Amino acid sequence: MRSQDLQQRSAGTVFARGALCAALLLLTACSGGNKGMPCHGRVETLSGKQQGLVEGTIIDRFTSFRVSMPDITLESGPLYSSDRQRYLPSAVTREGWLAQRLSDTRFSVINAPQDKMITFSCPARAI
């Protein structure tokens, strides 16, 4: 009887180790570094005067986003809207920019003191 108990324990230990390895592999795969998506940005004044184009990389986390441009990286922080049917989810970055999610593929960052607004359009996502 003793050898049977030993075999069952050994099988249970092997199963537990296998499950642990599978869980670690899954977590590692899911937490891989998100490189983001390249997006085209249109730079304008707050009154709408075109100032040019900029390329940026957006990392969308659904409740926040990060935009990296050649000269600055902005982290939106948690986006908030009291009524998503009427108001855009938005937040103010540490640098003082207003960050907004316009849609699943469009984002905006606004700096009023610099009279600058950048609207990013990203490629549609494959779901």
N, CA, C and O atoms as a Tinker XYZ file with bonds, in Angstrom:
   508  protein
     1  N      0.808000   -1.177000    0.000000    73     2
     2  CA     0.000000    0.000000    0.000000    64     1     3
     3  C      0.859000    1.252000    0.000000    63     2     4     5
     4  O      0.497000    2.277000   -0.577000    81     3
     5  N      1.969000    1.149000    0.638000    73     3     6
     6  CA     2.875000    2.288000    0.758000    64     5     7
     7  C      3.415000    2.715000   -0.612000    63     6     8     9
     8  O      3.509000    3.914000   -0.874000    81     7
     9  N      3.764000    1.796000   -1.469000    73     7    10
    10  CA     4.285000    2.143000   -2.794000    64     9    11
    11  C      3.199000    2.770000   -3.664000    63    10    12    13
    12  O      3.489000    3.619000   -4.506000    81    11
    13  N      1.950000    2.353000   -3.462000    73    11    14
    14  CA     0.839000    2.942000   -4.219000    64    13    15
    15  C      0.639000    4.406000   -3.815000    63    14    16    17
    16  O      0.421000    5.256000   -4.679000    81    15
    17  N      0.709000    4.710000   -2.523000    73    15    18
    18  CA     0.604000    6.091000   -2.044000    64    17    19
    19  C      1.736000    6.946000   -2.599000    63    18    20    21
    20  O      1.536000    8.099000   -2.982000    81    19
    21  N      2.904000    6.369000   -2.633000    73    19    22
    22  CA     4.075000    7.074000   -3.153000    64    21    23
    23  C      3.908000    7.387000   -4.634000    63    22    24    25
    24  O      4.280000    8.472000   -5.081000    81    23
    25  N      3.357000    6.458000   -5.395000    73    23    26
    26  CA     3.121000    6.680000   -6.821000    64    25    27
    27  C      2.074000    7.770000   -7.034000    63    26    28    29
    28  O      2.231000    8.608000   -7.922000    81    27
    29  N      1.007000    7.772000   -6.231000    73    27    30
    30  CA    -0.037000    8.783000   -6.361000    64    29    31
    31  C      0.515000   10.171000   -6.031000    63    30    32    33
    32  O      0.195000   11.145000   -6.712000    81    31
    33  N      1.336000   10.260000   -4.994000    73    31    34
    34  CA     1.947000   11.540000   -4.639000    64    33    35
    35  C      2.864000   12.028000   -5.753000    63    34    36    37
    36  O      2.868000   13.208000   -6.103000    81    35
    37  N      3.629000   11.111000   -6.295000    73    35    38
    38  CA     4.550000   11.458000   -7.373000    64    37    39
    39  C      3.781000   11.960000   -8.593000    63    38    40    41
    40  O      4.174000   12.945000   -9.216000    81    39
    41  N      2.689000   11.284000   -8.930000    73    39    42
    42  CA     1.863000   11.704000  -10.067000    64    41    43
    43  C      1.239000   13.071000   -9.795000    63    42    44    45
    44  O      1.171000   13.913000  -10.690000    81    43
    45  N      0.790000   13.289000   -8.575000    73    43    46
    46  CA     0.206000   14.582000   -8.212000    64    45    47
    47  C      1.224000   15.703000   -8.287000    63    46    48    49
    48  O      0.902000   16.808000   -8.723000    81    47
    49  N      2.454000   15.428000   -7.867000    73    47    50
    50  CA     3.520000   16.423000   -7.920000    64    49    51
    51  C      3.870000   16.767000   -9.363000    63    50    52    53
    52  O      4.070000   17.935000   -9.696000    81    51
    53  N      3.942000   15.749000  -10.217000    73    51    54
    54  CA     4.240000   15.981000  -11.634000    64    53    55
    55  C      3.132000   16.813000  -12.269000    63    54    56    57
    56  O      3.412000   17.733000  -13.037000    81    55
    57  N      1.883000   16.501000  -11.956000    73    55    58
    58  CA     0.753000   17.258000  -12.489000    64    57    59
    59  C      0.793000   18.716000  -12.014000    63    58    60    61
    60  O      0.576000   19.637000  -12.801000    81    59
    61  N      1.071000   18.914000  -10.727000    73    59    62
    62  CA     1.131000   20.271000  -10.183000    64    61    63
    63  C      2.254000   21.075000  -10.833000    63    62    64    65
    64  O      2.074000   22.249000  -11.154000    81    63
    65  N      3.398000   20.450000  -11.026000    73    63    66
    66  CA     4.516000   21.141000  -11.692000    64    65    67
    67  C      4.167000   21.487000  -13.134000    63    66    68    69
    68  O      4.485000   22.574000  -13.617000    81    67
    69  N      3.509000   20.553000  -13.817000    73    67    70
    70  CA     3.099000   20.811000  -15.204000    64    69    71
    71  C      2.109000   21.956000  -15.278000    63    70    72    73
    72  O      2.216000   22.811000  -16.158000    81    71
    73  N      1.148000   21.987000  -14.370000    73    71    74
    74  CA     0.161000   23.071000  -14.348000    64    73    75
    75  C      0.829000   24.406000  -14.042000    63    74    76    77
    76  O      0.481000   25.428000  -14.632000    81    75
    77  N      1.787000   24.396000  -13.119000    73    75    78
    78  CA     2.511000   25.618000  -12.778000    64    77    79
    79  C      3.308000   26.136000  -13.977000    63    78    80    81
    80  O      3.303000   27.332000  -14.266000    81    79
    81  N      3.992000   25.221000  -14.670000    73    79    82
    82  CA     4.759000   25.621000  -15.863000    64    81    83
    83  C      3.845000   26.182000  -16.943000    63    82    84    85
    84  O      4.177000   27.177000  -17.588000    81    83
    85  N      2.693000   25.544000  -17.142000    73    83    86
    86  CA     1.744000   26.021000  -18.148000    64    85    87
    87  C      1.235000   27.418000  -17.783000    63    86    88    89
    88  O      1.122000   28.283000  -18.651000    81    87
    89  N      0.930000   27.637000  -16.513000    73    87    90
    90  CA     0.447000   28.953000  -16.071000    64    89    91
    91  C      1.520000   30.025000  -16.264000    63    90    92    93
    92  O      1.218000   31.128000  -16.717000    81    91
    93  N      2.760000   29.709000  -15.927000    73    91    94
    94  CA     3.852000   30.670000  -16.111000    64    93    95
    95  C      4.072000   30.986000  -17.589000    63    94    96    97
    96  O      4.314000   32.137000  -17.953000    81    95
    97  N      3.987000   29.966000  -18.431000    73    95    98
    98  CA     4.139000   30.176000  -19.867000    64    97    99
    99  C      3.033000   31.071000  -20.403000    63    98   100   101
   100  O      3.292000   31.969000  -21.204000    81    99
   101  N      1.811000   30.833000  -19.969000    73    99   102
   102  CA     0.678000   31.654000  -20.395000    64   101   103
   103  C      0.827000   33.097000  -19.939000    63   102   104   105
   104  O      0.574000   34.019000  -20.714000    81   103
   105  N      1.234000   33.304000  -18.692000    73   103   106
   106  CA     1.433000   34.657000  -18.181000    64   105   107
   107  C      2.549000   35.380000  -18.932000    63   106   108   109
   108  O      2.435000   36.569000  -19.226000    81   107
   109  N      3.608000   34.672000  -19.235000    73   107   110
   110  CA     4.723000   35.269000  -19.961000    64   109   111
   111  C      4.298000   35.673000  -21.364000    63   110   112   113
   112  O      4.672000   36.744000  -21.841000    81   111
   113  N      3.527000   34.832000  -22.022000    73   111   114
   114  CA     3.064000   35.134000  -23.381000    64   113   115
   115  C      2.115000   36.315000  -23.383000    63   114   116   117
   116  O      2.177000   37.160000  -24.276000    81   115
   117  N      1.235000   36.383000  -22.393000    73   115   118
   118  CA     0.255000   37.470000  -22.350000    64   117   119
   119  C      0.862000   38.794000  -21.922000    63   118   120   121
   120  O      0.350000   39.852000  -22.287000    81   119
   121  N      1.937000   38.754000  -21.160000    73   119   122
   122  CA     2.516000   39.994000  -20.656000    64   121   123
   123  C      3.673000   40.484000  -21.510000    63   122   124   125
   124  O      4.417000   41.375000  -21.102000    81   123
   125  N      3.825000   39.907000  -22.686000    73   123   126
   126  CA     4.914000   40.335000  -23.567000    64   125   127
   127  C      4.812000   41.818000  -23.866000    63   126   128   129
   128  O      3.714000   42.373000  -23.899000    81   127
   129  N      5.933000   42.454000  -24.082000    73   127   130
   130  CA     5.959000   43.891000  -24.310000    64   129   131
   131  C      5.120000   44.299000  -25.514000    63   130   132   133
   132  O      5.375000   43.864000  -26.637000    81   131
   133  N      4.129000   45.127000  -25.271000    73   131   134
   134  CA     3.298000   45.627000  -26.352000    64   133   135
   135  C      4.046000   46.761000  -27.025000    63   134   136   137
   136  O      4.316000   47.790000  -26.406000    81   135
   137  N      4.375000   46.576000  -28.275000    73   135   138
   138  CA     5.126000   47.584000  -29.003000    64   137   139
   139  C      4.234000   48.702000  -29.513000    63   138   140   141
   140  O      4.735000   49.725000  -29.980000    81   139
   141  N      2.934000   48.530000  -29.434000    73   139   142
   142  CA     2.015000   49.557000  -29.871000    64   141   143
   143  C      1.755000   49.520000  -31.357000    63   142   144   145
   144  O      2.268000   48.669000  -32.083000    81   143
   145  N      0.936000   50.477000  -31.795000    73   143   146
   146  CA     0.601000   50.555000  -33.205000    64   145   147
   147  C      1.014000   51.911000  -33.748000    63   146   148   149
   148  O      0.783000   52.937000  -33.110000    81   147
   149  N      1.630000   51.918000  -34.935000    73   147   150
   150  CA     2.023000   53.183000  -35.539000    64   149   151
   151  C      0.787000   53.921000  -36.038000    63   150   152   153
   152  O     -0.089000   53.327000  -36.667000    81   151
   153  N      0.723000   55.209000  -35.757000    73   151   154
   154  CA    -0.438000   56.016000  -36.120000    64   153   155
   155  C      0.021000   57.336000  -36.740000    63   154   156   157
   156  O      1.103000   57.837000  -36.437000    81   155
   157  N     -0.818000   57.883000  -37.607000    73   155   158
   158  CA    -0.548000   59.170000  -38.231000    64   157   159
   159  C     -1.247000   60.254000  -37.423000    63   158   160   161
   160  O     -2.430000   60.133000  -37.104000    81   159
   161  N     -0.510000   61.317000  -37.092000    73   159   162
   162  CA    -1.080000   62.415000  -36.328000    64   161   163
   163  C     -1.148000   63.693000  -37.146000    63   162   164   165
   164  O     -0.220000   64.033000  -37.879000    81   163
   165  N     -2.263000   64.391000  -37.006000    73   163   166
   166  CA    -2.451000   65.682000  -37.667000    64   165   167
   167  C     -2.301000   66.776000  -36.605000    63   166   168   169
   168  O     -3.055000   66.809000  -35.633000    81   167
   169  N     -1.330000   67.663000  -36.794000    73   167   170
   170  CA    -1.046000   68.727000  -35.829000    64   169   171
   171  C     -1.786000   69.983000  -36.280000    63   170   172   173
   172  O     -1.693000   70.400000  -37.435000    81   171
   173  N     -2.526000   70.576000  -35.336000    73   171   174
   174  CA    -3.306000   71.791000  -35.625000    64   173   175
   175  C     -3.232000   72.743000  -34.447000    63   174   176   177
   176  O     -2.868000   72.352000  -33.338000    81   175
   177  N     -3.583000   73.998000  -34.700000    73   175   178
   178  CA    -3.796000   74.939000  -33.606000    64   177   179
   179  C     -5.181000   74.661000  -33.037000    63   178   180   181
   180  O     -5.958000   73.915000  -33.633000    81   179
   181  N     -5.491000   75.243000  -31.911000    73   179   182
   182  CA    -6.811000   75.029000  -31.317000    64   181   183
   183  C     -7.926000   75.615000  -32.175000    63   182   184   185
   184  O     -9.075000   75.184000  -32.077000    81   183
   185  N     -7.600000   76.586000  -33.007000    73   183   186
   186  CA    -8.602000   77.147000  -33.910000    64   185   187
   187  C     -8.734000   76.349000  -35.205000    63   186   188   189
   188  O     -9.581000   76.668000  -36.040000    81   187
   189  N     -7.897000   75.303000  -35.387000    73   187   190
   190  CA    -8.039000   74.423000  -36.539000    64   189   191
   191  C     -7.064000   74.660000  -37.676000    63   190   192   193
   192  O     -7.194000   74.032000  -38.727000    81   191
   193  N     -6.094000   75.543000  -37.502000    73   191   194
   194  CA    -5.118000   75.806000  -38.561000    64   193   195
   195  C     -4.111000   74.659000  -38.624000    63   194   196   197
   196  O     -3.477000   74.322000  -37.624000    81   195
   197  N     -3.971000   74.062000  -39.812000    73   195   198
   198  CA    -3.047000   72.941000  -40.011000    64   197   199
   199  C     -1.601000   73.375000  -39.750000    63   198   200   201
   200  O     -1.171000   74.434000  -40.205000    81   199
   201  N     -0.861000   72.546000  -39.014000    73   199   202
   202  CA     0.547000   72.822000  -38.757000    64   201   203
   203  C      1.458000   71.696000  -39.211000    63   202   204   205
   204  O      2.678000   71.812000  -39.097000    81   203
   205  N      0.899000   70.617000  -39.720000    73   203   206
   206  CA     1.737000   69.538000  -40.223000    64   205   207
   207  C      1.279000   68.174000  -39.757000    63   206   208   209
   208  O      0.193000   68.006000  -39.204000    81   207
   209  N      2.150000   67.205000  -40.000000    73   207   210
   210  CA     1.868000   65.817000  -39.645000    64   209   211
   211  C      2.973000   65.292000  -38.747000    63   210   212   213
   212  O      4.103000   65.779000  -38.783000    81   211
   213  N      2.636000   64.295000  -37.942000    73   211   214
   214  CA     3.614000   63.655000  -37.069000    64   213   215
   215  C      3.279000   62.166000  -37.005000    63   214   216   217
   216  O      2.115000   61.770000  -37.058000    81   215
   217  N      4.313000   61.364000  -36.890000    73   215   218
   218  CA     4.123000   59.927000  -36.687000    64   217   219
   219  C      4.223000   59.649000  -35.190000    63   218   220   221
   220  O      5.078000   60.206000  -34.500000    81   219
   221  N      3.351000   58.792000  -34.703000    73   219   222
   222  CA     3.399000   58.420000  -33.299000    64   221   223
   223  C      3.097000   56.945000  -33.129000    63   222   224   225
   224  O      2.556000   56.303000  -34.029000    81   223
   225  N      3.446000   56.420000  -31.982000    73   223   226
   226  CA     3.123000   55.041000  -31.645000    64   225   227
   227  C      2.195000   55.075000  -30.446000    63   226   228   229
   228  O      2.511000   55.663000  -29.412000    81   227
   229  N      1.043000   54.436000  -30.600000    73   227   230
   230  CA     0.044000   54.406000  -29.529000    64   229   231
   231  C      0.040000   53.014000  -28.911000    63   230   232   233
   232  O     -0.052000   52.008000  -29.614000    81   231
   233  N      0.141000   52.972000  -27.599000    73   231   234
   234  CA    -0.076000   51.734000  -26.852000    64   233   235
   235  C     -1.410000   51.923000  -26.143000    63   234   236   237
   236  O     -1.527000   52.714000  -25.207000    81   235
   237  N     -2.405000   51.188000  -26.605000    73   235   238
   238  CA    -3.767000   51.321000  -26.088000    64   237   239
   239  C     -4.025000   50.262000  -25.037000    63   238   240   241
   240  O     -3.933000   49.065000  -25.307000    81   239
   241  N     -4.348000   50.713000  -23.842000    73   239   242
   242  CA    -4.660000   49.790000  -22.744000    64   241   243
   243  C     -6.138000   49.841000  -22.390000    63   242   244   245
   244  O     -6.536000   49.338000  -21.339000    81   243
   245  N     -6.952000   50.432000  -23.239000    73   243   246
   246  CA    -8.400000   50.563000  -23.112000    64   245   247
   247  C     -8.815000   51.513000  -22.001000    63   246   248   249
   248  O     -9.708000   52.331000  -22.220000    81   247
   249  N     -8.214000   51.447000  -20.826000    73   247   250
   250  CA    -8.548000   52.409000  -19.771000    64   249   251
   251  C     -7.543000   53.552000  -19.730000    63   250   252   253
   252  O     -7.716000   54.514000  -18.982000    81   251
   253  N     -6.493000   53.443000  -20.537000    73   251   254
   254  CA    -5.491000   54.497000  -20.668000    64   253   255
   255  C     -4.747000   54.252000  -21.966000    63   254   256   257
   256  O     -4.919000   53.211000  -22.600000    81   255
   257  N     -3.917000   55.210000  -22.363000    73   255   258
   258  CA    -3.073000   54.997000  -23.530000    64   257   259
   259  C     -1.793000   55.798000  -23.395000    63   258   260   261
   260  O     -1.708000   56.756000  -22.627000    81   259
   261  N     -0.797000   55.379000  -24.167000    73   259   262
   262  CA     0.486000   56.071000  -24.223000    64   261   263
   263  C      0.741000   56.429000  -25.673000    63   262   264   265
   264  O      0.548000   55.608000  -26.569000    81   263
   265  N      1.178000   57.664000  -25.900000    73   263   266
   266  CA     1.557000   58.076000  -27.248000    64   265   267
   267  C      3.027000   58.488000  -27.213000    63   266   268   269
   268  O      3.443000   59.314000  -26.400000    81   267
   269  N      3.795000   57.892000  -28.112000    73   267   270
   270  CA     5.219000   58.223000  -28.228000    64   269   271
   271  C      5.437000   58.902000  -29.567000    63   270   272   273
   272  O      5.144000   58.343000  -30.624000    81   271
   273  N      5.957000   60.121000  -29.500000    73   271   274
   274  CA     6.290000   60.885000  -30.697000    64   273   275
   275  C      7.799000   61.111000  -30.667000    63   274   276   277
   276  O      8.441000   60.846000  -29.650000    81   275
   277  N      8.375000   61.596000  -31.766000    73   275   278
   278  CA     9.834000   61.786000  -31.776000    64   277   279
   279  C     10.368000   62.653000  -30.637000    63   278   280   281
   280  O     11.470000   62.407000  -30.147000    81   279
   281  N      9.609000   63.665000  -30.206000    73   279   282
   282  CA    10.140000   64.592000  -29.202000    64   281   283
   283  C      9.543000   64.446000  -27.803000    63   282   284   285
   284  O     10.031000   65.071000  -26.861000    81   283
   285  N      8.481000   63.620000  -27.647000    73   283   286
   286  CA     7.847000   63.496000  -26.335000    64   285   287
   287  C      7.045000   62.202000  -26.256000    63   286   288   289
   288  O      6.539000   61.705000  -27.263000    81   287
   289  N      6.938000   61.665000  -25.040000    73   287   290
   290  CA     6.066000   60.527000  -24.766000    64   289   291
   291  C      5.082000   60.960000  -23.694000    63   290   292   293
   292  O      5.472000   61.487000  -22.651000    81   291
   293  N      3.802000   60.734000  -23.961000    73   291   294
   294  CA     2.747000   61.132000  -23.033000    64   293   295
   295  C      1.983000   59.907000  -22.562000    63   294   296   297
   296  O      1.605000   59.057000  -23.368000    81   295
   297  N      1.757000   59.819000  -21.265000    73   295   298
   298  CA     0.987000   58.739000  -20.653000    64   297   299
   299  C     -0.318000   59.359000  -20.171000    63   298   300   301
   300  O     -0.302000   60.259000  -19.332000    81   299
   301  N     -1.453000   58.884000  -20.694000    73   299   302
   302  CA    -2.730000   59.522000  -20.374000    64   301   303
   303  C     -3.128000   59.358000  -18.917000    63   302   304   305
   304  O     -3.743000   60.255000  -18.340000    81   303
   305  N     -2.792000   58.241000  -18.323000    73   303   306
   306  CA    -3.346000   57.932000  -17.010000    64   305   307
   307  C     -4.762000   57.420000  -17.208000    63   306   308   309
   308  O     -5.210000   57.303000  -18.349000    81   307
   309  N     -5.483000   57.111000  -16.134000    73   307   310
   310  CA    -6.829000   56.558000  -16.268000    64   309   311
   311  C     -7.780000   57.540000  -16.964000    63   310   312   313
   312  O     -7.939000   58.683000  -16.537000    81   311
   313  N     -8.405000   57.065000  -18.044000    73   311   314
   314  CA    -9.367000   57.893000  -18.765000    64   313   315
   315  C    -10.705000   57.850000  -18.042000    63   314   316   317
   316  O    -11.102000   56.808000  -17.521000    81   315
   317  N    -11.400000   58.986000  -18.013000    73   315   318
   318  CA   -12.645000   59.086000  -17.270000    64   317   319
   319  C    -13.692000   59.823000  -18.087000    63   318   320   321
   320  O    -13.381000   60.773000  -18.804000    81   319
   321  N    -14.936000   59.376000  -17.971000    73   319   322
   322  CA   -16.079000   60.082000  -18.537000    64   321   323
   323  C    -17.268000   59.831000  -17.624000    63   322   324   325
   324  O    -17.567000   58.684000  -17.292000    81   323
   325  N    -17.948000   60.898000  -17.216000    73   323   326
   326  CA   -19.105000   60.722000  -16.347000    64   325   327
   327  C    -20.280000   60.121000  -17.113000    63   326   328   329
   328  O    -21.157000   59.504000  -16.507000    81   327
   329  N    -20.312000   60.290000  -18.431000    73   327   330
   330  CA   -21.361000   59.724000  -19.274000    64   329   331
   331  C    -20.770000   59.477000  -20.654000    63   330   332   333
   332  O    -20.652000   60.407000  -21.451000    81   331
   333  N    -20.398000   58.239000  -20.943000    73   331   334
   334  CA   -19.720000   57.920000  -22.207000    64   333   335
   335  C    -20.591000   58.156000  -23.430000    63   334   336   337
   336  O    -20.073000   58.219000  -24.545000    81   335
   337  N    -21.899000   58.286000  -23.251000    73   335   338
   338  CA   -22.781000   58.601000  -24.373000    64   337   339
   339  C    -22.671000   60.070000  -24.771000    63   338   340   341
   340  O    -22.942000   60.430000  -25.917000    81   339
   341  N    -22.271000   60.918000  -23.821000    73   339   342
   342  CA   -22.233000   62.358000  -24.078000    64   341   343
   343  C    -20.826000   62.948000  -24.054000    63   342   344   345
   344  O    -20.574000   63.944000  -24.731000    81   343
   345  N    -19.893000   62.351000  -23.283000    73   343   346
   346  CA   -18.577000   62.943000  -23.087000    64   345   347
   347  C    -17.478000   61.945000  -23.435000    63   346   348   349
   348  O    -17.608000   60.747000  -23.184000    81   347
   349  N    -16.398000   62.454000  -24.014000    73   347   350
   350  CA   -15.263000   61.616000  -24.377000    64   349   351
   351  C    -14.465000   61.233000  -23.138000    63   350   352   353
   352  O    -14.249000   62.070000  -22.262000    81   351
   353  N    -14.022000   59.976000  -23.050000    73   351   354
   354  CA   -13.132000   59.598000  -21.951000    64   353   355
   355  C    -11.825000   60.394000  -22.067000    63   354   356   357
   356  O    -11.202000   60.419000  -23.128000    81   355
   357  N    -11.423000   61.030000  -20.992000    73   355   358
   358  CA   -10.239000   61.888000  -21.056000    64   357   359
   359  C     -9.517000   61.927000  -19.719000    63   358   360   361
   360  O    -10.036000   61.497000  -18.689000    81   359
   361  N     -8.305000   62.457000  -19.774000    73   359   362
   362  CA    -7.471000   62.624000  -18.583000    64   361   363
   363  C     -6.436000   63.695000  -18.896000    63   362   364   365
   364  O     -6.205000   64.023000  -20.060000    81   363
   365  N     -5.819000   64.237000  -17.860000    73   363   366
   366  CA    -4.738000   65.207000  -18.028000    64   365   367
   367  C     -3.429000   64.504000  -17.688000    63   366   368   369
   368  O     -3.300000   63.887000  -16.630000    81   367
   369  N     -2.455000   64.603000  -18.601000    73   367   370
   370  CA    -1.155000   63.960000  -18.392000    64   369   371
   371  C     -0.344000   64.746000  -17.364000    63   370   372   373
   372  O     -0.706000   65.867000  -17.006000    81   371
   373  N      0.740000   64.160000  -16.898000    73   371   374
   374  CA     1.641000   64.850000  -15.959000    64   373   375
   375  C      2.215000   66.119000  -16.575000    63   374   376   377
   376  O      2.498000   67.091000  -15.874000    81   375
   377  N      2.383000   66.097000  -17.902000    73   375   378
   378  CA     2.954000   67.253000  -18.604000    64   377   379
   379  C      1.912000   68.343000  -18.881000    63   378   380   381
   380  O      2.254000   69.402000  -19.407000    81   379
   381  N      0.646000   68.092000  -18.530000    73   379   382
   382  CA    -0.396000   69.093000  -18.692000    64   381   383
   383  C     -1.188000   68.989000  -19.991000    63   382   384   385
   384  O     -1.984000   69.881000  -20.287000    81   383
   385  N     -0.998000   67.943000  -20.765000    73   383   386
   386  CA    -1.767000   67.740000  -21.994000    64   385   387
   387  C     -3.099000   67.089000  -21.650000    63   386   388   389
   388  O     -3.168000   66.264000  -20.740000    81   387
   389  N     -4.158000   67.452000  -22.369000    73   387   390
   390  CA    -5.445000   66.776000  -22.258000    64   389   391
   391  C     -5.411000   65.597000  -23.222000    63   390   392   393
   392  O     -5.236000   65.794000  -24.424000    81   391
   393  N     -5.572000   64.387000  -22.726000    73   391   394
   394  CA    -5.555000   63.175000  -23.553000    64   393   395
   395  C     -6.981000   62.660000  -23.670000    63   394   396   397
   396  O     -7.681000   62.529000  -22.665000    81   395
   397  N     -7.416000   62.367000  -24.892000    73   395   398
   398  CA    -8.783000   61.897000  -25.125000    64   397   399
   399  C     -8.804000   60.680000  -26.028000    63   398   400   401
   400  O     -8.018000   60.577000  -26.970000    81   399
   401  N     -9.708000   59.760000  -25.733000    73   399   402
   402  CA    -9.995000   58.641000  -26.630000    64   401   403
   403  C    -11.210000   59.052000  -27.452000    63   402   404   405
   404  O    -12.313000   59.178000  -26.921000    81   403
   405  N    -11.002000   59.262000  -28.756000    73   403   406
   406  CA   -12.099000   59.667000  -29.631000    64   405   407
   407  C    -12.888000   58.462000  -30.128000    63   406   408   409
   408  O    -14.104000   58.540000  -30.307000    81   407
   409  N    -12.198000   57.355000  -30.347000    73   407   410
   410  CA   -12.814000   56.089000  -30.755000    64   409   411
   411  C    -11.790000   54.991000  -30.497000    63   410   412   413
   412  O    -10.753000   55.232000  -29.879000    81   411
   413  N    -12.085000   53.787000  -30.972000    73   411   414
   414  CA   -11.129000   52.684000  -30.794000    64   413   415
   415  C     -9.844000   52.903000  -31.569000    63   414   416   417
   416  O     -8.810000   52.334000  -31.217000    81   415
   417  N     -9.885000   53.713000  -32.614000    73   415   418
   418  CA    -8.708000   53.916000  -33.464000    64   417   419
   419  C     -8.290000   55.380000  -33.582000    63   418   420   421
   420  O     -7.396000   55.701000  -34.365000    81   419
   421  N     -8.924000   56.273000  -32.816000    73   419   422
   422  CA    -8.561000   57.690000  -32.875000    64   421   423
   423  C     -8.336000   58.229000  -31.470000    63   422   424   425
   424  O     -9.111000   57.978000  -30.547000    81   423
   425  N     -7.238000   58.983000  -31.342000    73   423   426
   426  CA    -6.830000   59.539000  -30.056000    64   425   427
   427  C     -6.421000   60.987000  -30.266000    63   426   428   429
   428  O     -5.993000   61.371000  -31.355000    81   427
   429  N     -6.556000   61.785000  -29.220000    73   427   430
   430  CA    -6.210000   63.196000  -29.321000    64   429   431
   431  C     -5.441000   63.624000  -28.081000    63   430   432   433
   432  O     -5.745000   63.205000  -26.964000    81   431
   433  N     -4.429000   64.474000  -28.302000    73   431   434
   434  CA    -3.721000   65.115000  -27.190000    64   433   435
   435  C     -3.707000   66.614000  -27.471000    63   434   436   437
   436  O     -3.427000   67.045000  -28.590000    81   435
   437  N     -4.011000   67.400000  -26.443000    73   435   438
   438  CA    -4.175000   68.850000  -26.603000    64   437   439
   439  C     -3.344000   69.569000  -25.546000    63   438   440   441
   440  O     -3.378000   69.220000  -24.367000    81   439
   441  N     -2.593000   70.586000  -25.991000    73   439   442
   442  CA    -1.836000   71.428000  -25.080000    64   441   443
   443  C     -2.266000   72.862000  -25.321000    63   442   444   445
   444  O     -1.810000   73.495000  -26.274000    81   443
   445  N     -3.142000   73.384000  -24.469000    73   443   446
   446  CA    -3.689000   74.727000  -24.650000    64   445   447
   447  C     -2.620000   75.820000  -24.573000    63   446   448   449
   448  O     -2.634000   76.718000  -25.415000    81   447
   449  N     -1.683000   75.790000  -23.595000    73   447   450
   450  CA    -0.675000   76.852000  -23.549000    64   449   451
   451  C      0.184000   76.932000  -24.817000    63   450   452   453
   452  O      0.640000   78.012000  -25.193000    81   451
   453  N      0.404000   75.784000  -25.476000    73   451   454
   454  CA     1.190000   75.776000  -26.713000    64   453   455
   455  C      0.307000   75.975000  -27.954000    63   454   456   457
   456  O      0.817000   76.029000  -29.073000    81   455
   457  N     -1.031000   76.085000  -27.756000    73   455   458
   458  CA    -1.983000   76.216000  -28.862000    64   457   459
   459  C     -1.783000   75.077000  -29.867000    63   458   460   461
   460  O     -1.689000   75.296000  -31.075000    81   459
   461  N     -1.721000   73.842000  -29.325000    73   459   462
   462  CA    -1.435000   72.678000  -30.164000    64   461   463
   463  C     -2.405000   71.547000  -29.860000    63   462   464   465
   464  O     -2.690000   71.238000  -28.703000    81   463
   465  N     -2.908000   70.933000  -30.938000    73   463   466
   466  CA    -3.754000   69.753000  -30.834000    64   465   467
   467  C     -3.255000   68.732000  -31.852000    63   466   468   469
   468  O     -3.033000   69.073000  -33.014000    81   467
   469  N     -3.080000   67.497000  -31.427000    73   467   470
   470  CA    -2.656000   66.423000  -32.321000    64   469   471
   471  C     -3.710000   65.333000  -32.264000    63   470   472   473
   472  O     -4.011000   64.804000  -31.194000    81   471
   473  N     -4.267000   64.999000  -33.417000    73   471   474
   474  CA    -5.259000   63.946000  -33.528000    64   473   475
   475  C     -4.637000   62.769000  -34.276000    63   474   476   477
   476  O     -4.223000   62.904000  -35.427000    81   475
   477  N     -4.576000   61.619000  -33.616000    73   475   478
   478  CA    -3.973000   60.424000  -34.202000    64   477   479
   479  C     -5.044000   59.514000  -34.761000    63   478   480   481
   480  O     -6.060000   59.261000  -34.114000    81   479
   481  N     -4.812000   59.023000  -35.970000    73   479   482
   482  CA    -5.657000   58.009000  -36.589000    64   481   483
   483  C     -4.812000   56.763000  -36.765000    63   482   484   485
   484  O     -3.745000   56.795000  -37.378000    81   483
   485  N     -5.310000   55.663000  -36.214000    73   483   486
   486  CA    -4.570000   54.396000  -36.241000    64   485   487
   487  C     -5.286000   53.408000  -37.150000    63   486   488   489
   488  O     -6.482000   53.552000  -37.404000    81   487
   489  N     -4.567000   52.410000  -37.640000    73   487   490
   490  CA    -5.223000   51.385000  -38.462000    64   489   491
   491  C     -6.248000   50.614000  -37.660000    63   490   492   493
   492  O     -6.119000   50.470000  -36.444000    81   491
   493  N     -7.271000   50.115000  -38.345000    73   491   494
   494  CA    -8.291000   49.323000  -37.668000    64   493   495
   495  C     -7.671000   48.064000  -37.097000    63   494   496   497
   496  O     -6.750000   47.495000  -37.683000    81   495
   497  N     -8.172000   47.636000  -35.966000    73   495   498
   498  CA    -7.643000   46.449000  -35.300000    64   497   499
   499  C     -8.354000   45.202000  -35.788000    63   498   500   501
   500  O     -9.546000   45.215000  -36.095000    81   499
   501  N     -7.600000   44.143000  -35.849000    73   499   502
   502  CA    -8.194000   42.839000  -36.132000    64   501   503
   503  C     -8.646000   42.229000  -34.812000    63   502   504   505
   504  O     -7.846000   42.075000  -33.889000    81   503
   505  N     -9.886000   41.891000  -34.724000    73   503   506
   506  CA   -10.423000   41.331000  -33.466000    64   505   507
   507  C    -10.499000   39.833000  -33.573000    63   506   508
   508  O    -10.921000   39.167000  -32.629000    81   507
